[in-house]
mmCIF file of C-alpha atoms and ligand atoms in Angstrom:
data_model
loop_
_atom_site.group_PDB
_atom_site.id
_atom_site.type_symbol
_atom_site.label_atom_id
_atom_site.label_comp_id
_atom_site.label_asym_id
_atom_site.label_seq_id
_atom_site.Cartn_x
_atom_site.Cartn_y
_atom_site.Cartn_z
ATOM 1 C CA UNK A 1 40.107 -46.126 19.191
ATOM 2 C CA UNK A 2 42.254 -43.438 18.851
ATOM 3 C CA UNK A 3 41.072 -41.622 15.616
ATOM 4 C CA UNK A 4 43.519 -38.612 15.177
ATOM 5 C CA UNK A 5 43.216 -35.676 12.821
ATOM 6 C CA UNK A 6 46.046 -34.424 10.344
ATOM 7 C CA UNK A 7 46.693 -31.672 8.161
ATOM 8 C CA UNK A 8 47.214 -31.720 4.595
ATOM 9 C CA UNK A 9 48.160 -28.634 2.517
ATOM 10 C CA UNK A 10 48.194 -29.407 -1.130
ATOM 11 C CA UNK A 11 50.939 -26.691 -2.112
ATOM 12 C CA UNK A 12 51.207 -23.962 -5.148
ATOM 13 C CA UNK A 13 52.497 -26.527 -7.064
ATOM 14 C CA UNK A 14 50.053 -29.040 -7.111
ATOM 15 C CA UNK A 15 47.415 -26.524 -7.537
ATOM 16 C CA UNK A 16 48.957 -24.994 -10.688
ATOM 17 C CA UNK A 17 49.199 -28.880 -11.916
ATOM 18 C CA UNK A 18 45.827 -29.461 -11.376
ATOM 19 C CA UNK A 19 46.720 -32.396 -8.722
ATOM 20 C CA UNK A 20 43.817 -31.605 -6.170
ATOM 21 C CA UNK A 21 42.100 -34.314 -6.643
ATOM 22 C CA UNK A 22 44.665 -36.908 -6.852
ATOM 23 C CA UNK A 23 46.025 -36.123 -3.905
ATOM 24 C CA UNK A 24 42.422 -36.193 -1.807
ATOM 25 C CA UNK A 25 41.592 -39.100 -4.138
ATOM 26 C CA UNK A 26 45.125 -40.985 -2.193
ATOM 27 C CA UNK A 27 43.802 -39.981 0.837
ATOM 28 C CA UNK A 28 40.382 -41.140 0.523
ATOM 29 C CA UNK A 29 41.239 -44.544 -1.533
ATOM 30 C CA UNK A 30 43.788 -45.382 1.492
ATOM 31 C CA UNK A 31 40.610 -44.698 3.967
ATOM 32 C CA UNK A 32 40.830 -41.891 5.620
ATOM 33 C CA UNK A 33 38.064 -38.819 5.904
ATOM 34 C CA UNK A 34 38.094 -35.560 4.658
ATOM 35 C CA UNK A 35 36.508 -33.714 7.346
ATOM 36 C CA UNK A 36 37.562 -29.495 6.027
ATOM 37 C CA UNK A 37 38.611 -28.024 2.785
ATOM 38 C CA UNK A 38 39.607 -24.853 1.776
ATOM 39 C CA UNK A 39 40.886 -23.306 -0.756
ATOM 40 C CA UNK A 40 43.006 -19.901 0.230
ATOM 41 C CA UNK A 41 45.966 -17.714 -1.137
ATOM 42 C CA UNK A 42 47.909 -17.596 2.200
ATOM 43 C CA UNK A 43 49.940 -14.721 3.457
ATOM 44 C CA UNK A 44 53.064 -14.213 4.632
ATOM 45 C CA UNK A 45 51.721 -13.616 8.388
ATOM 46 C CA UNK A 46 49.730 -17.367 8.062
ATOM 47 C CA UNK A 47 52.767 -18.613 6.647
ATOM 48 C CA UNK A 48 55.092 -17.434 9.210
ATOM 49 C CA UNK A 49 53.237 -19.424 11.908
ATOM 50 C CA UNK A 50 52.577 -22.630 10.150
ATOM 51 C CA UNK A 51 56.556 -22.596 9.112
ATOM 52 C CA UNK A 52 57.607 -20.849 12.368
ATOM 53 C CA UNK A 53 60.418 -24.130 13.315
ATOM 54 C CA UNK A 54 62.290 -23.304 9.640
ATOM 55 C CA UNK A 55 63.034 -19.375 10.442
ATOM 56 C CA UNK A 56 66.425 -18.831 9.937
ATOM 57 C CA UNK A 57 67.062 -21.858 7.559
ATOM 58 C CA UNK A 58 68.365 -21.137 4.415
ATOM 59 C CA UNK A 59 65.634 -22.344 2.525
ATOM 60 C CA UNK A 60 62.775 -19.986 4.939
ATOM 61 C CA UNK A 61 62.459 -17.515 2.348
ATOM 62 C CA UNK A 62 61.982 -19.183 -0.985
ATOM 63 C CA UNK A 63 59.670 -21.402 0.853
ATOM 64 C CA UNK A 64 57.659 -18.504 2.004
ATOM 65 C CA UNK A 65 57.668 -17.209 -1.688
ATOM 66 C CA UNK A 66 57.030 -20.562 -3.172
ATOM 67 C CA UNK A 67 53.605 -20.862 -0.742
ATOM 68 C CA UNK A 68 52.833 -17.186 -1.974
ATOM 69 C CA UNK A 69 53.340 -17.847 -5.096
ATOM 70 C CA UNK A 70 49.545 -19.350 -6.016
ATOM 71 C CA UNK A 71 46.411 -20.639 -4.411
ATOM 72 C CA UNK A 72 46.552 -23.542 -1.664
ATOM 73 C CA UNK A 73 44.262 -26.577 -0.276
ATOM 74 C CA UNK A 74 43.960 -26.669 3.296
ATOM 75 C CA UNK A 75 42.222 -30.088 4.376
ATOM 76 C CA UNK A 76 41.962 -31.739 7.396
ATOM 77 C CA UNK A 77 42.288 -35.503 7.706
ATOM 78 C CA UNK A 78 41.251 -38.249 9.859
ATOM 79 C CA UNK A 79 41.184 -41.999 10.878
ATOM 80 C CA UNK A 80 43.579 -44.262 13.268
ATOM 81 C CA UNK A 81 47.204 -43.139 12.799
ATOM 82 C CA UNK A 82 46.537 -40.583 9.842
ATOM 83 C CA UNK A 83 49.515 -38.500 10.691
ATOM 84 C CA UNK A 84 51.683 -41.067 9.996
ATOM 85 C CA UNK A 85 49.708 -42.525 7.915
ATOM 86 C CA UNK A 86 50.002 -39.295 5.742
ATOM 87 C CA UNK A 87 53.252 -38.595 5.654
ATOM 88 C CA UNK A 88 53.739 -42.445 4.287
ATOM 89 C CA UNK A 89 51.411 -41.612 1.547
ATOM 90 C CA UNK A 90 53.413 -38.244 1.110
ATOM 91 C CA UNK A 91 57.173 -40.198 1.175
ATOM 92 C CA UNK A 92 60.284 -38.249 2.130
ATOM 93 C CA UNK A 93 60.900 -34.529 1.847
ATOM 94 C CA UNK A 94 63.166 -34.799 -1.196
ATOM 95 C CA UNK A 95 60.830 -35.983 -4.548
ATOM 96 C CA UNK A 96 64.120 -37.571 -6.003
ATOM 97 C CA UNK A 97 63.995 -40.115 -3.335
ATOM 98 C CA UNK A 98 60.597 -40.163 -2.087
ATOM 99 C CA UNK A 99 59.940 -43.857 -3.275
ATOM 100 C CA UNK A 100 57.488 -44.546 -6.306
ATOM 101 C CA UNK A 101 54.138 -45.285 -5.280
ATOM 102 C CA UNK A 102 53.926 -42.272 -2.851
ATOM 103 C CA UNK A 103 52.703 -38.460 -3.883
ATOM 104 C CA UNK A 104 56.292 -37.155 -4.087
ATOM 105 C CA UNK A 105 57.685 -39.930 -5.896
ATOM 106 C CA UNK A 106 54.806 -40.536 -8.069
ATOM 107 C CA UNK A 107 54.229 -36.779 -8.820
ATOM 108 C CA UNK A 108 56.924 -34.498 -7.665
ATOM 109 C CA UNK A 109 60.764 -34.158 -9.043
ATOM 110 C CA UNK A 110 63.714 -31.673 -8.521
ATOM 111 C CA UNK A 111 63.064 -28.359 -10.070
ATOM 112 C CA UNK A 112 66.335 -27.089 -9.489
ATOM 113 C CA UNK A 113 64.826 -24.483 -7.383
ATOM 114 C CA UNK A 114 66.166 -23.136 -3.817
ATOM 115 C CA UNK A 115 63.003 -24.944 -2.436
ATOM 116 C CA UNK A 116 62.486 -28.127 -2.636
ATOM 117 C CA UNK A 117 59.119 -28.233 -4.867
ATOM 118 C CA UNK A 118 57.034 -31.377 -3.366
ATOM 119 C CA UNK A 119 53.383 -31.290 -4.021
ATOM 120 C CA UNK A 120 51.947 -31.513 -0.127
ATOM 121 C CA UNK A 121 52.499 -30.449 3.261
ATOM 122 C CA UNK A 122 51.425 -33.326 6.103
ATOM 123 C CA UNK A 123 52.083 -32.574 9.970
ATOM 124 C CA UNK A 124 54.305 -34.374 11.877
ATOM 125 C CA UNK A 125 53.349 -35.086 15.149
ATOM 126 C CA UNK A 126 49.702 -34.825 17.371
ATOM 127 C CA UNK A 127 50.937 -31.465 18.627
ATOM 128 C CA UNK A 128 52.095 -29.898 14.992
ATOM 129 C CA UNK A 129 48.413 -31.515 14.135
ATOM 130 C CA UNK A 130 46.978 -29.236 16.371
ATOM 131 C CA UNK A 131 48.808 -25.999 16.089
ATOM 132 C CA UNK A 132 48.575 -26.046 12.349
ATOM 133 C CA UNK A 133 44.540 -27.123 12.351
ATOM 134 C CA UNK A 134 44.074 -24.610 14.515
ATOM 135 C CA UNK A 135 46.328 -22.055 11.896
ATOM 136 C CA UNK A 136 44.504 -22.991 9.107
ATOM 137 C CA UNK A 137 40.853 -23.814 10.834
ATOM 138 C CA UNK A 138 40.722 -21.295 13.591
ATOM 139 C CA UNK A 139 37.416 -22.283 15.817
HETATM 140 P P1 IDP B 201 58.406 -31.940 5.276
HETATM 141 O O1 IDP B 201 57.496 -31.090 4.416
HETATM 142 O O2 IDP B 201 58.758 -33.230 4.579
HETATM 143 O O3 IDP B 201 57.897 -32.135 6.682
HETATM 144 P P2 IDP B 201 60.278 -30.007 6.381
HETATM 145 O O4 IDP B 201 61.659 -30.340 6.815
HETATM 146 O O5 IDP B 201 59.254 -29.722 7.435
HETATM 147 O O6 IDP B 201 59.792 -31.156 5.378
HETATM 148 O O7 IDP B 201 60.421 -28.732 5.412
HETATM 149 C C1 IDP B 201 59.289 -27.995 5.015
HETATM 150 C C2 IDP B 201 59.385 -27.755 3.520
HETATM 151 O O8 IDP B 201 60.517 -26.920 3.239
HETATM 152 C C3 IDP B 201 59.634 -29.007 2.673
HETATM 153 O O9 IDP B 201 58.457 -29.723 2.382
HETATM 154 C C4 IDP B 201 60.259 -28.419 1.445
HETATM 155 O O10 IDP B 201 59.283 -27.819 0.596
HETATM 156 C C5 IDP B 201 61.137 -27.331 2.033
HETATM 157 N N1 IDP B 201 62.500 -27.803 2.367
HETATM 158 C C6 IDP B 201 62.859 -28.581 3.421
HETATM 159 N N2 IDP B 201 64.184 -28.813 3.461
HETATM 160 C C7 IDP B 201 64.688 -28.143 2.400
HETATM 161 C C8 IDP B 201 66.035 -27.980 1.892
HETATM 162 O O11 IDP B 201 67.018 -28.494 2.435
HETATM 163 N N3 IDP B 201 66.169 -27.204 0.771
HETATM 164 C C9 IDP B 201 65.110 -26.626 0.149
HETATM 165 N N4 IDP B 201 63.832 -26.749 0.584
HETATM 166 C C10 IDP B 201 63.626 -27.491 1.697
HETATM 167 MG MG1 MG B 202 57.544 -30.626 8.125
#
């Protein structure tokens, strides 16, 4: 067994949209646990660390602004493989081509906005699973 933990950030958008519980409802119905939830306006300090490998990148700044910009979900996830099991449930980055059947292709499309708009956050890796748990879920 090697039951890893992810984590999820539903984003401003998906808040305003009222698409909370779809997206834990995905997560859930593909069979993995909720284990922590919270719901939090995050600043730009919180921000800063969770997004710390984009400073610099053109889009840093209107992403900052776009997570400020309402309430998020924080949840952590687990079960066998969740973080890639996530970001399969999430699909790609951009919602125009994240295929149909996944939470940014289902849910998410270009807003013409200098940030890409995209419903959820997943990690990427055991160690980004970690750092941003701890970010979000400090012990
Ligand atoms: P990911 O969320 O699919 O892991 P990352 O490359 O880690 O994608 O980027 C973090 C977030 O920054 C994306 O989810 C998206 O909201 C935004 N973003 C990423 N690349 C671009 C871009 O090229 N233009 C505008 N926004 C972007
Ligand atoms: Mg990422």
């Amino acid at each position: 067994m090697n039951i890893e933990k992810t984590l999820i950030l539903v984003k401003p958008d998906g808040v305003r949209r009222g698409l909370v519980g779809e997206v834990i409802s995905r997560v859930e119905t593909k069979g993995y646990a909720i284990e922590a939830l919270r719901l939090l306006n995050a600043d730009r300090g919180l921000l800063e660390k969770h997004y710390a490998e984009h400073i610099g990148k053109p889009f840093y700044e209107p992403l900052v602004e776009f997570m400020m910009s309402g309430p998020i979900v924080a949840i952590v996830a687990s079960g066998n493989r969740v973080i890639e099991g996530f970001r399969s449930l999430a699909g790609v980055t951009d919602p125009t081509l994240a295929a149909p059947g996944t939470i940014r292709g289902d849910l998410a499309r270009d807003q013409g906005t200098k940030v890409v708009q995209n419903i959820v956050h997943g990690s990427d890796s055991p160690e980004s699973a970690a750092r941003e748990i701890e970010i979000f879920f400090p012990k």
